[in-house]
Amino acid sequence: MSEVLISDIIIKEDRRAVKSEYVQKLADSIKQVGLINPITIAPDNRLIAGYHRLQAFIQLGETRIPAVVLNLSELEARLAEIDENLIRNEGTVLERSDWLKERQAIYEKLYPDTRRGVAGALAKHGLATPDSGVAFTTDTANKTGKSKSTIKEEIQIARDIAPEVKEKIRDTELADRKTDLLRLSRMEPEQQEKIVDQIISGKADTLNHARKNIAAEAVKDAPELSGKFRVIYADPPWSYGGSMNETYGTADKHYPTMSLDDLCIMPVPDITEDNAVLFLWVTSPLLEDAFKVINAWGFKYKASFVWDKVKHVMGHYNSVRHELLLICTKGSCVPENMKLFDSVYEEERTEHSKKPEFFREVIDTIYPSGKRIELFARREVEGWETYGNQLL
């Protein structure tokens, strides 16, 4: 350790802003007990770690500061700086997330064998050695004291929140609300921006409040339903909550969802003929809610199709790989074509919420006549009127 002239220390231009309150606390401590941990610099006097300690010395009018000199490359120096910030738990959740993401990029550049998939491939082919390196998550957990799950969550925040959205929230309370940041990271960028604009403008104080506002505005702006329809096909933007949200609630990432009450008060009874049929999509956890919607819309349940999606997601009671299409009628609306389709249809799921065309073909086959409408449509289809794509 040696003392160096403060005026000789080189500080990167893109260094984060100084936290004046923290500098003042450090200055008060240094006056009382001296500098316990010296700053760290490279041989060319580049500052590696200790920016706030340096600022505290400047504030105290000092011209020299104790420093440890480490012969590190530029990447190694930045890694050391990030590690110190993470260990001291400085910064907001958003800042820490960005540091972790940067740390991962640097670490995998310094130790390419540790990149995700590479280490596993080396081991699989018997090429791994004790020098192959420790995986980024393990190394970071060991160095910073953070759990692996925390590291993965904060990397997700840094990776999946759009850069322009980060800039909007960087100096707001939202930047330090991890649960909200995680939820935001699971949405599409366009949806993230709408949510954040609601909160920054003061129109909403929580993510849930913002989502409700967006859904309400979309409903308000949507054209009024008119005319009478015999065939209704609906894939509602169901809202999942509580413990179901992680497993089933990815709709939030793609579009504003609607509450059960909002779905029930839709004017569907006003646009259906006295004799009509409803095909309603629902997942198992919301089956009970689906019957409330069916009743509110004036229909009675008759039968169902099961879509076997092949790919599964982990549920709370089983491994989920299916979705239900409920068949409901109003008045007398039996099928015109008595062809019986298998009740279970297998087709691998692809993009979020996209349903197989097979089911529309079934509907057109057994109910070939009458006006038809698709509620919450994601695209226009010949022969069908659509309503609700404004929401999605």
mmCIF file of C-alpha atoms in Angstrom:
data_model
loop_
_atom_site.group_PDB
_atom_site.id
_atom_site.type_symbol
_atom_site.label_atom_id
_atom_site.label_comp_id
_atom_site.label_asym_id
_atom_site.label_seq_id
_atom_site.Cartn_x
_atom_site.Cartn_y
_atom_site.Cartn_z
ATOM 1 C CA MET A 1 0.000 0.000 0.000
ATOM 2 C CA SER A 2 1.161 3.529 -0.759
ATOM 3 C CA GLU A 3 -0.109 7.081 -0.738
ATOM 4 C CA VAL A 4 -0.802 8.691 -4.098
ATOM 5 C CA LEU A 5 -1.607 12.210 -5.196
ATOM 6 C CA ILE A 6 -5.349 12.554 -5.692
ATOM 7 C CA SER A 7 -4.689 14.792 -8.708
ATOM 8 C CA ASP A 8 -2.858 11.898 -10.423
ATOM 9 C CA ILE A 9 -5.766 9.457 -10.191
ATOM 10 C CA ILE A 10 -7.534 8.763 -13.487
ATOM 11 C CA ILE A 11 -11.321 8.411 -13.278
ATOM 12 C CA LYS A 12 -13.414 7.024 -16.132
ATOM 13 C CA GLU A 13 -15.791 9.570 -17.668
ATOM 14 C CA ASP A 14 -18.758 7.190 -17.585
ATOM 15 C CA ARG A 15 -18.444 6.600 -13.846
ATOM 16 C CA ARG A 16 -21.844 6.640 -12.115
ATOM 17 C CA ALA A 17 -22.980 9.759 -10.258
ATOM 18 C CA VAL A 18 -21.742 10.478 -6.753
ATOM 19 C CA LYS A 19 -24.180 9.918 -3.879
ATOM 20 C CA SER A 20 -23.547 13.024 -1.788
ATOM 21 C CA GLU A 21 -25.183 11.653 1.374
ATOM 22 C CA TYR A 22 -22.987 8.562 1.266
ATOM 23 C CA VAL A 23 -19.859 10.678 0.651
ATOM 24 C CA GLN A 24 -20.722 12.832 3.679
ATOM 25 C CA LYS A 25 -21.071 9.752 5.903
ATOM 26 C CA LEU A 26 -17.708 8.464 4.685
ATOM 27 C CA ALA A 27 -16.085 11.852 5.290
ATOM 28 C CA ASP A 28 -17.440 11.940 8.861
ATOM 29 C CA SER A 29 -16.139 8.413 9.481
ATOM 30 C CA ILE A 30 -12.714 9.159 7.996
ATOM 31 C CA LYS A 31 -12.367 12.228 10.259
ATOM 32 C CA GLN A 32 -13.042 10.039 13.296
ATOM 33 C CA VAL A 33 -11.202 6.781 12.578
ATOM 34 C CA GLY A 34 -9.282 7.361 9.360
ATOM 35 C CA LEU A 35 -9.603 5.402 6.101
ATOM 36 C CA ILE A 36 -10.048 1.733 7.004
ATOM 37 C CA ASN A 37 -10.135 0.394 3.420
ATOM 38 C CA PRO A 38 -7.753 2.082 0.944
ATOM 39 C CA ILE A 39 -8.832 2.699 -2.614
ATOM 40 C CA THR A 40 -7.632 0.379 -5.396
ATOM 41 C CA ILE A 41 -5.806 1.648 -8.479
ATOM 42 C CA ALA A 42 -3.977 0.183 -11.469
ATOM 43 C CA PRO A 43 -0.236 0.820 -12.078
ATOM 44 C CA ASP A 44 -1.166 3.700 -14.435
ATOM 45 C CA ASN A 45 -3.264 5.282 -11.612
ATOM 46 C CA ARG A 46 -6.617 4.262 -13.120
ATOM 47 C CA LEU A 47 -9.159 4.044 -10.305
ATOM 48 C CA ILE A 48 -10.443 0.485 -9.890
ATOM 49 C CA ALA A 49 -12.436 0.740 -6.661
ATOM 50 C CA GLY A 50 -13.160 3.359 -4.005
ATOM 51 C CA TYR A 51 -14.751 6.237 -5.922
ATOM 52 C CA HIS A 52 -16.873 7.451 -2.984
ATOM 53 C CA ARG A 53 -13.887 7.166 -0.593
ATOM 54 C CA LEU A 54 -11.880 9.280 -3.024
ATOM 55 C CA GLN A 55 -14.663 11.893 -3.135
ATOM 56 C CA ALA A 56 -14.766 11.915 0.674
ATOM 57 C CA PHE A 57 -11.022 12.680 0.798
ATOM 58 C CA ILE A 58 -11.512 15.493 -1.734
ATOM 59 C CA GLN A 59 -14.367 16.875 0.370
ATOM 60 C CA LEU A 60 -12.050 16.838 3.426
ATOM 61 C CA GLY A 61 -9.457 18.868 1.485
ATOM 62 C CA GLU A 62 -6.869 16.068 1.364
ATOM 63 C CA THR A 63 -4.316 15.924 -1.452
ATOM 64 C CA ARG A 64 -3.137 12.317 -0.967
ATOM 65 C CA ILE A 65 -4.976 9.064 -0.317
ATOM 66 C CA PRO A 66 -3.866 5.536 0.697
ATOM 67 C CA ALA A 67 -4.116 3.160 -2.250
ATOM 68 C CA VAL A 68 -3.486 -0.469 -3.135
ATOM 69 C CA VAL A 69 -1.970 -0.963 -6.593
ATOM 70 C CA LEU A 70 -3.165 -4.013 -8.548
ATOM 71 C CA ASN A 71 -1.729 -4.991 -11.897
ATOM 72 C CA LEU A 72 -4.995 -5.807 -13.651
ATOM 73 C CA SER A 73 -6.158 -5.622 -17.235
ATOM 74 C CA GLU A 74 -8.942 -3.168 -18.046
ATOM 75 C CA LEU A 75 -11.529 -5.960 -17.954
ATOM 76 C CA GLU A 76 -10.195 -7.362 -14.664
ATOM 77 C CA ALA A 77 -10.195 -3.872 -13.156
ATOM 78 C CA ARG A 78 -13.817 -3.291 -14.150
ATOM 79 C CA LEU A 79 -14.734 -6.704 -12.723
ATOM 80 C CA ALA A 80 -13.126 -5.770 -9.408
ATOM 81 C CA GLU A 81 -14.987 -2.445 -9.363
ATOM 82 C CA ILE A 82 -18.333 -4.124 -10.011
ATOM 83 C CA ASP A 83 -17.672 -6.734 -7.324
ATOM 84 C CA GLU A 84 -16.966 -4.046 -4.745
ATOM 85 C CA ASN A 85 -20.242 -2.274 -5.596
ATOM 86 C CA LEU A 86 -22.167 -5.532 -5.336
ATOM 87 C CA ILE A 87 -20.516 -6.553 -2.061
ATOM 88 C CA ARG A 88 -21.290 -3.156 -0.537
ATOM 89 C CA ASN A 89 -24.859 -3.520 -1.861
ATOM 90 C CA GLU A 90 -24.704 0.006 -3.259
ATOM 91 C CA GLY A 91 -27.129 1.232 -5.865
ATOM 92 C CA THR A 92 -30.746 0.496 -6.675
ATOM 93 C CA VAL A 93 -31.997 -2.897 -7.803
ATOM 94 C CA LEU A 94 -31.925 -1.613 -11.382
ATOM 95 C CA GLU A 95 -28.302 -0.464 -11.041
ATOM 96 C CA ARG A 96 -27.243 -3.734 -9.409
ATOM 97 C CA SER A 97 -28.971 -5.665 -12.178
ATOM 98 C CA ASP A 98 -27.063 -3.769 -14.847
ATOM 99 C CA TRP A 99 -23.797 -4.362 -12.969
ATOM 100 C CA LEU A 100 -24.532 -8.095 -12.820
ATOM 101 C CA LYS A 101 -25.282 -8.209 -16.535
ATOM 102 C CA GLU A 102 -22.045 -6.347 -17.268
ATOM 103 C CA ARG A 103 -20.176 -8.647 -14.864
ATOM 104 C CA GLN A 104 -21.493 -11.669 -16.750
ATOM 105 C CA ALA A 105 -20.320 -10.282 -20.090
ATOM 106 C CA ILE A 106 -16.837 -9.486 -18.709
ATOM 107 C CA TYR A 107 -16.524 -12.779 -16.827
ATOM 108 C CA GLU A 108 -17.460 -14.865 -19.857
ATOM 109 C CA LYS A 109 -15.032 -12.864 -22.007
ATOM 110 C CA LEU A 110 -12.227 -13.518 -19.522
ATOM 111 C CA TYR A 111 -13.222 -17.165 -19.018
ATOM 112 C CA PRO A 112 -14.967 -18.297 -22.234
ATOM 113 C CA ASP A 113 -15.200 -21.945 -21.094
ATOM 114 C CA THR A 114 -17.685 -20.852 -18.422
ATOM 115 C CA ARG A 115 -20.259 -19.581 -20.912
ATOM 116 C CA ARG A 116 -23.637 -21.239 -20.582
ATOM 117 C CA GLY A 117 -23.629 -24.469 -22.537
ATOM 118 C CA VAL A 118 -19.879 -24.520 -23.155
ATOM 119 C CA ALA A 119 -18.945 -26.000 -19.771
ATOM 120 C CA GLY A 120 -21.609 -28.673 -20.155
ATOM 121 C CA ALA A 121 -20.409 -29.540 -23.638
ATOM 122 C CA LEU A 122 -16.806 -29.824 -22.436
ATOM 123 C CA ALA A 123 -17.846 -32.139 -19.616
ATOM 124 C CA LYS A 124 -20.019 -34.223 -21.945
ATOM 125 C CA HIS A 125 -17.062 -34.893 -24.234
ATOM 126 C CA GLY A 126 -14.626 -35.457 -21.371
ATOM 127 C CA LEU A 127 -12.744 -32.233 -22.051
ATOM 128 C CA ALA A 128 -13.439 -30.398 -18.780
ATOM 129 C CA THR A 129 -10.456 -29.798 -16.519
ATOM 130 C CA PRO A 130 -9.981 -28.147 -13.107
ATOM 131 C CA ASP A 131 -8.916 -25.077 -15.082
ATOM 132 C CA SER A 132 -12.126 -24.931 -17.125
ATOM 133 C CA GLY A 133 -13.464 -22.340 -14.690
ATOM 134 C CA VAL A 134 -16.383 -21.822 -12.342
ATOM 135 C CA ALA A 135 -19.760 -20.907 -13.823
ATOM 136 C CA PHE A 136 -20.599 -17.188 -13.693
ATOM 137 C CA THR A 137 -23.511 -17.616 -11.288
ATOM 138 C CA THR A 138 -21.458 -19.710 -8.856
ATOM 139 C CA ASP A 139 -18.492 -17.343 -8.985
ATOM 140 C CA THR A 140 -20.697 -14.289 -8.469
ATOM 141 C CA ALA A 141 -22.502 -15.911 -5.552
ATOM 142 C CA ASN A 142 -19.153 -16.767 -3.915
ATOM 143 C CA LYS A 143 -17.720 -13.275 -4.449
ATOM 144 C CA THR A 144 -20.761 -11.166 -3.508
ATOM 145 C CA GLY A 145 -22.665 -13.306 -1.013
ATOM 146 C CA LYS A 146 -25.802 -13.136 -3.156
ATOM 147 C CA SER A 147 -27.863 -16.286 -3.709
ATOM 148 C CA LYS A 148 -27.881 -17.849 -7.177
ATOM 149 C CA SER A 149 -31.620 -17.243 -7.503
ATOM 150 C CA THR A 150 -31.157 -13.525 -6.718
ATOM 151 C CA ILE A 151 -28.413 -13.272 -9.332
ATOM 152 C CA LYS A 152 -30.578 -14.957 -11.983
ATOM 153 C CA GLU A 153 -33.570 -12.724 -11.190
ATOM 154 C CA GLU A 154 -31.532 -9.533 -11.350
ATOM 155 C CA ILE A 155 -29.868 -10.616 -14.587
ATOM 156 C CA GLN A 156 -33.378 -11.129 -15.985
ATOM 157 C CA ILE A 157 -34.306 -7.577 -14.987
ATOM 158 C CA ALA A 158 -31.249 -6.162 -16.741
ATOM 159 C CA ARG A 159 -31.682 -8.345 -19.830
ATOM 160 C CA ASP A 160 -35.427 -8.074 -20.421
ATOM 161 C CA ILE A 161 -36.398 -4.520 -19.486
ATOM 162 C CA ALA A 162 -36.044 -2.365 -22.594
ATOM 163 C CA PRO A 163 -33.174 0.203 -22.471
ATOM 164 C CA GLU A 164 -35.520 3.145 -23.067
ATOM 165 C CA VAL A 165 -37.754 1.963 -20.227
ATOM 166 C CA LYS A 166 -34.744 1.692 -17.899
ATOM 167 C CA GLU A 167 -33.825 5.289 -18.623
ATOM 168 C CA LYS A 168 -37.334 6.445 -17.779
ATOM 169 C CA ILE A 169 -37.381 4.730 -14.384
ATOM 170 C CA ARG A 170 -33.707 5.019 -13.380
ATOM 171 C CA ASP A 171 -34.294 7.959 -11.007
ATOM 172 C CA THR A 172 -37.705 6.879 -9.734
ATOM 173 C CA GLU A 173 -38.826 4.733 -6.803
ATOM 174 C CA LEU A 174 -39.627 1.968 -9.273
ATOM 175 C CA ALA A 175 -35.888 1.476 -9.863
ATOM 176 C CA ASP A 176 -35.584 -0.049 -6.391
ATOM 177 C CA ARG A 177 -38.764 -2.183 -6.345
ATOM 178 C CA LYS A 178 -37.536 -5.631 -7.289
ATOM 179 C CA THR A 179 -40.927 -7.390 -7.459
ATOM 180 C CA ASP A 180 -42.286 -4.743 -9.839
ATOM 181 C CA LEU A 181 -39.099 -4.815 -11.935
ATOM 182 C CA LEU A 182 -39.356 -8.588 -12.293
ATOM 183 C CA ARG A 183 -42.975 -8.334 -13.410
ATOM 184 C CA LEU A 184 -42.043 -5.566 -15.821
ATOM 185 C CA SER A 185 -39.256 -7.726 -17.272
ATOM 186 C CA ARG A 186 -41.800 -10.423 -18.181
ATOM 187 C CA MET A 187 -43.772 -8.025 -20.398
ATOM 188 C CA GLU A 188 -43.135 -7.103 -24.012
ATOM 189 C CA PRO A 189 -41.222 -3.798 -24.462
ATOM 190 C CA GLU A 190 -44.280 -1.947 -25.794
ATOM 191 C CA GLN A 191 -46.305 -3.015 -22.762
ATOM 192 C CA GLN A 192 -43.434 -2.066 -20.411
ATOM 193 C CA GLU A 193 -43.415 1.458 -21.820
ATOM 194 C CA LYS A 194 -47.171 1.884 -21.445
ATOM 195 C CA ILE A 195 -47.039 0.702 -17.836
ATOM 196 C CA VAL A 196 -44.108 2.962 -16.941
ATOM 197 C CA ASP A 197 -45.689 5.997 -18.623
ATOM 198 C CA GLN A 198 -48.775 5.474 -16.458
ATOM 199 C CA ILE A 199 -46.676 5.429 -13.277
ATOM 200 C CA ILE A 200 -44.352 8.320 -14.186
ATOM 201 C CA SER A 201 -47.289 10.528 -15.184
ATOM 202 C CA GLY A 202 -48.962 9.893 -11.825
ATOM 203 C CA LYS A 203 -51.982 8.197 -13.377
ATOM 204 C CA ALA A 204 -51.089 4.983 -11.523
ATOM 205 C CA ASP A 205 -49.029 4.196 -8.447
ATOM 206 C CA THR A 206 -48.600 0.430 -8.960
ATOM 207 C CA LEU A 207 -48.184 -1.956 -11.888
ATOM 208 C CA ASN A 208 -51.625 -3.447 -11.269
ATOM 209 C CA HIS A 209 -53.187 0.013 -11.249
ATOM 210 C CA ALA A 210 -51.412 0.874 -14.507
ATOM 211 C CA ARG A 211 -52.551 -2.350 -16.179
ATOM 212 C CA LYS A 212 -56.154 -1.693 -15.182
ATOM 213 C CA ASN A 213 -55.960 1.843 -16.567
ATOM 214 C CA ILE A 214 -54.579 0.588 -19.881
ATOM 215 C CA ALA A 215 -57.264 -2.073 -20.176
ATOM 216 C CA ALA A 216 -59.985 0.443 -19.324
ATOM 217 C CA GLU A 217 -58.691 2.907 -21.922
ATOM 218 C CA ALA A 218 -58.574 0.164 -24.550
ATOM 219 C CA VAL A 219 -62.171 -0.827 -23.799
ATOM 220 C CA LYS A 220 -63.238 2.808 -23.934
ATOM 221 C CA ASP A 221 -61.539 3.335 -27.312
ATOM 222 C CA ALA A 222 -62.858 0.112 -28.854
ATOM 223 C CA PRO A 223 -65.809 0.412 -31.248
ATOM 224 C CA GLU A 224 -69.212 -0.521 -29.860
ATOM 225 C CA LEU A 225 -70.482 -4.007 -30.561
ATOM 226 C CA SER A 226 -73.483 -3.961 -32.878
ATOM 227 C CA GLY A 227 -75.617 -6.423 -34.799
ATOM 228 C CA LYS A 228 -76.674 -9.931 -33.804
ATOM 229 C CA PHE A 229 -74.467 -12.989 -34.084
ATOM 230 C CA ARG A 230 -75.194 -16.700 -34.062
ATOM 231 C CA VAL A 231 -71.633 -17.996 -33.581
ATOM 232 C CA ILE A 232 -69.260 -16.503 -30.991
ATOM 233 C CA TYR A 233 -65.613 -17.560 -30.631
ATOM 234 C CA ALA A 234 -63.760 -16.072 -27.656
ATOM 235 C CA ASP A 235 -60.258 -16.291 -26.201
ATOM 236 C CA PRO A 236 -60.467 -13.836 -23.271
ATOM 237 C CA PRO A 237 -57.366 -12.167 -21.804
ATOM 238 C CA TRP A 238 -57.904 -13.890 -18.447
ATOM 239 C CA SER A 239 -56.217 -12.371 -15.423
ATOM 240 C CA TYR A 240 -54.220 -14.729 -13.228
ATOM 241 C CA GLY A 241 -53.253 -13.784 -9.706
ATOM 242 C CA GLY A 242 -51.529 -15.009 -6.589
ATOM 243 C CA SER A 243 -49.554 -18.212 -6.834
ATOM 244 C CA MET A 244 -50.942 -18.975 -10.321
ATOM 245 C CA ASN A 245 -49.321 -15.921 -11.857
ATOM 246 C CA GLU A 246 -45.856 -17.413 -12.367
ATOM 247 C CA THR A 247 -47.185 -20.565 -14.040
ATOM 248 C CA TYR A 248 -50.123 -19.284 -16.061
ATOM 249 C CA GLY A 249 -49.857 -15.526 -15.916
ATOM 250 C CA THR A 250 -47.566 -14.818 -18.878
ATOM 251 C CA ALA A 251 -50.484 -13.074 -20.595
ATOM 252 C CA ASP A 252 -49.375 -10.012 -18.616
ATOM 253 C CA LYS A 253 -46.210 -9.978 -20.674
ATOM 254 C CA HIS A 254 -48.084 -9.755 -23.949
ATOM 255 C CA TYR A 255 -51.178 -7.594 -23.350
ATOM 256 C CA PRO A 256 -53.368 -6.075 -20.620
ATOM 257 C CA THR A 257 -55.536 -8.730 -19.011
ATOM 258 C CA MET A 258 -59.162 -8.267 -17.905
ATOM 259 C CA SER A 259 -60.673 -9.023 -14.537
ATOM 260 C CA LEU A 260 -63.527 -11.493 -14.163
ATOM 261 C CA ASP A 261 -65.951 -8.631 -13.430
ATOM 262 C CA ASP A 262 -64.894 -6.774 -16.590
ATOM 263 C CA LEU A 263 -65.413 -9.881 -18.697
ATOM 264 C CA CYS A 264 -68.824 -10.581 -17.180
ATOM 265 C CA ILE A 265 -70.196 -7.104 -17.914
ATOM 266 C CA MET A 266 -69.263 -7.172 -21.590
ATOM 267 C CA PRO A 267 -72.409 -6.599 -23.700
ATOM 268 C CA VAL A 268 -72.278 -10.046 -25.285
ATOM 269 C CA PRO A 269 -75.986 -10.813 -24.507
ATOM 270 C CA ASP A 270 -76.945 -7.748 -26.559
ATOM 271 C CA ILE A 271 -75.182 -8.956 -29.716
ATOM 272 C CA THR A 272 -76.184 -12.632 -29.742
ATOM 273 C CA GLU A 273 -79.224 -14.094 -31.436
ATOM 274 C CA ASP A 274 -81.834 -15.903 -29.356
ATOM 275 C CA ASN A 275 -80.382 -19.178 -30.628
ATOM 276 C CA ALA A 276 -76.572 -18.976 -30.531
ATOM 277 C CA VAL A 277 -73.428 -20.943 -29.746
ATOM 278 C CA LEU A 278 -70.325 -19.859 -27.823
ATOM 279 C CA PHE A 279 -66.862 -21.443 -28.063
ATOM 280 C CA LEU A 280 -64.834 -20.228 -25.074
ATOM 281 C CA TRP A 281 -61.138 -20.845 -24.378
ATOM 282 C CA VAL A 282 -60.010 -21.325 -20.775
ATOM 283 C CA THR A 283 -57.215 -22.987 -18.800
ATOM 284 C CA SER A 284 -57.895 -25.423 -15.969
ATOM 285 C CA PRO A 285 -57.232 -23.055 -13.027
ATOM 286 C CA LEU A 286 -59.891 -20.625 -14.288
ATOM 287 C CA LEU A 287 -62.547 -23.185 -15.130
ATOM 288 C CA GLU A 288 -64.796 -22.008 -12.307
ATOM 289 C CA ASP A 289 -64.455 -18.395 -13.486
ATOM 290 C CA ALA A 290 -65.305 -19.459 -17.030
ATOM 291 C CA PHE A 291 -68.721 -20.707 -15.906
ATOM 292 C CA LYS A 292 -69.455 -17.309 -14.348
ATOM 293 C CA VAL A 293 -68.679 -15.667 -17.697
ATOM 294 C CA ILE A 294 -70.775 -18.239 -19.560
ATOM 295 C CA ASN A 295 -73.762 -17.536 -17.305
ATOM 296 C CA ALA A 296 -73.282 -13.752 -17.467
ATOM 297 C CA TRP A 297 -73.267 -13.902 -21.259
ATOM 298 C CA GLY A 298 -76.522 -15.901 -21.266
ATOM 299 C CA PHE A 299 -75.217 -19.337 -22.290
ATOM 300 C CA LYS A 300 -75.257 -22.855 -20.869
ATOM 301 C CA TYR A 301 -72.328 -25.279 -20.975
ATOM 302 C CA LYS A 302 -72.757 -28.333 -23.232
ATOM 303 C CA ALA A 303 -69.396 -29.992 -24.032
ATOM 304 C CA SER A 304 -65.689 -29.314 -24.549
ATOM 305 C CA PHE A 305 -62.631 -29.907 -26.697
ATOM 306 C CA VAL A 306 -59.155 -30.472 -25.251
ATOM 307 C CA TRP A 307 -56.128 -29.041 -26.994
ATOM 308 C CA ASP A 308 -53.072 -31.160 -26.176
ATOM 309 C CA LYS A 309 -50.215 -28.657 -26.529
ATOM 310 C CA VAL A 310 -47.477 -31.334 -26.328
ATOM 311 C CA LYS A 311 -45.123 -28.927 -24.523
ATOM 312 C CA HIS A 312 -45.923 -28.560 -20.860
ATOM 313 C CA VAL A 313 -45.510 -26.034 -18.051
ATOM 314 C CA MET A 314 -45.174 -26.959 -14.396
ATOM 315 C CA GLY A 315 -48.388 -26.481 -12.448
ATOM 316 C CA HIS A 316 -49.091 -26.824 -8.744
ATOM 317 C CA TYR A 317 -50.896 -30.169 -9.012
ATOM 318 C CA ASN A 318 -49.724 -31.630 -12.320
ATOM 319 C CA SER A 319 -47.644 -31.014 -15.419
ATOM 320 C CA VAL A 320 -49.921 -28.857 -17.578
ATOM 321 C CA ARG A 321 -50.041 -29.471 -21.327
ATOM 322 C CA HIS A 322 -53.643 -28.793 -22.299
ATOM 323 C CA GLU A 323 -56.209 -26.027 -22.706
ATOM 324 C CA LEU A 324 -59.990 -26.281 -22.878
ATOM 325 C CA LEU A 325 -62.422 -25.020 -25.511
ATOM 326 C CA LEU A 326 -65.879 -24.993 -23.931
ATOM 327 C CA ILE A 327 -68.969 -25.337 -26.109
ATOM 328 C CA CYS A 328 -72.001 -23.439 -24.799
ATOM 329 C CA THR A 329 -75.394 -22.701 -26.302
ATOM 330 C CA LYS A 330 -78.228 -20.222 -25.911
ATOM 331 C CA GLY A 331 -81.754 -21.224 -26.855
ATOM 332 C CA SER A 332 -81.824 -24.023 -29.420
ATOM 333 C CA CYS A 333 -78.548 -24.154 -31.325
ATOM 334 C CA VAL A 334 -77.614 -27.751 -32.075
ATOM 335 C CA PRO A 335 -74.933 -28.394 -34.734
ATOM 336 C CA GLU A 336 -76.137 -28.278 -38.348
ATOM 337 C CA ASN A 337 -73.534 -30.811 -39.421
ATOM 338 C CA MET A 338 -73.517 -33.958 -37.302
ATOM 339 C CA LYS A 339 -69.907 -34.840 -38.097
ATOM 340 C CA LEU A 340 -68.284 -35.764 -34.758
ATOM 341 C CA PHE A 341 -64.712 -34.593 -34.240
ATOM 342 C CA ASP A 342 -62.417 -36.179 -31.662
ATOM 343 C CA SER A 343 -62.675 -34.273 -28.396
ATOM 344 C CA VAL A 344 -58.870 -34.259 -27.995
ATOM 345 C CA TYR A 345 -56.644 -32.614 -30.581
ATOM 346 C CA GLU A 346 -52.840 -32.644 -30.431
ATOM 347 C CA GLU A 347 -50.725 -29.826 -31.871
ATOM 348 C CA GLU A 348 -47.554 -28.341 -30.397
ATOM 349 C CA ARG A 349 -48.036 -24.834 -29.031
ATOM 350 C CA THR A 350 -46.027 -22.050 -30.655
ATOM 351 C CA GLU A 351 -46.339 -18.335 -29.907
ATOM 352 C CA HIS A 352 -48.196 -17.088 -26.849
ATOM 353 C CA SER A 353 -51.990 -17.579 -26.945
ATOM 354 C CA LYS A 354 -52.090 -18.570 -30.632
ATOM 355 C CA LYS A 355 -54.693 -21.308 -31.060
ATOM 356 C CA PRO A 356 -54.626 -24.025 -33.758
ATOM 357 C CA GLU A 357 -56.669 -23.226 -36.879
ATOM 358 C CA PHE A 358 -58.143 -26.727 -36.521
ATOM 359 C CA PHE A 359 -60.656 -25.461 -33.979
ATOM 360 C CA ARG A 360 -61.963 -22.681 -36.223
ATOM 361 C CA GLU A 361 -62.357 -25.285 -38.965
ATOM 362 C CA VAL A 362 -64.384 -27.415 -36.537
ATOM 363 C CA ILE A 363 -66.653 -24.441 -35.760
ATOM 364 C CA ASP A 364 -67.118 -23.585 -39.455
ATOM 365 C CA THR A 365 -67.898 -27.231 -40.203
ATOM 366 C CA ILE A 366 -70.541 -27.892 -37.547
ATOM 367 C CA TYR A 367 -72.014 -24.357 -37.667
ATOM 368 C CA PRO A 368 -71.632 -23.282 -41.305
ATOM 369 C CA SER A 369 -74.420 -20.662 -41.330
ATOM 370 C CA GLY A 370 -75.191 -17.479 -39.424
ATOM 371 C CA LYS A 371 -73.214 -14.344 -38.593
ATOM 372 C CA ARG A 372 -70.081 -15.073 -36.630
ATOM 373 C CA ILE A 373 -67.791 -12.951 -34.484
ATOM 374 C CA GLU A 374 -64.456 -13.574 -32.766
ATOM 375 C CA LEU A 375 -64.010 -11.728 -29.484
ATOM 376 C CA PHE A 376 -60.448 -10.692 -28.547
ATOM 377 C CA ALA A 377 -59.277 -11.533 -32.046
ATOM 378 C CA ARG A 378 -55.576 -11.200 -32.847
ATOM 379 C CA ARG A 379 -56.110 -11.009 -36.599
ATOM 380 C CA GLU A 380 -58.896 -10.651 -39.142
ATOM 381 C CA VAL A 381 -60.326 -13.816 -40.730
ATOM 382 C CA GLU A 382 -62.530 -13.924 -43.825
ATOM 383 C CA GLY A 383 -66.149 -14.621 -42.967
ATOM 384 C CA TRP A 384 -65.721 -13.494 -39.355
ATOM 385 C CA GLU A 385 -66.246 -10.140 -37.734
ATOM 386 C CA THR A 386 -63.710 -9.335 -35.046
ATOM 387 C CA TYR A 387 -63.814 -7.408 -31.803
ATOM 388 C CA GLY A 388 -61.268 -6.809 -29.105
ATOM 389 C CA ASN A 389 -57.945 -6.938 -30.940
ATOM 390 C CA GLN A 390 -57.589 -3.308 -29.776
ATOM 391 C CA LEU A 391 -57.149 -4.759 -26.291
ATOM 392 C CA LEU A 392 -54.364 -7.120 -27.273
#
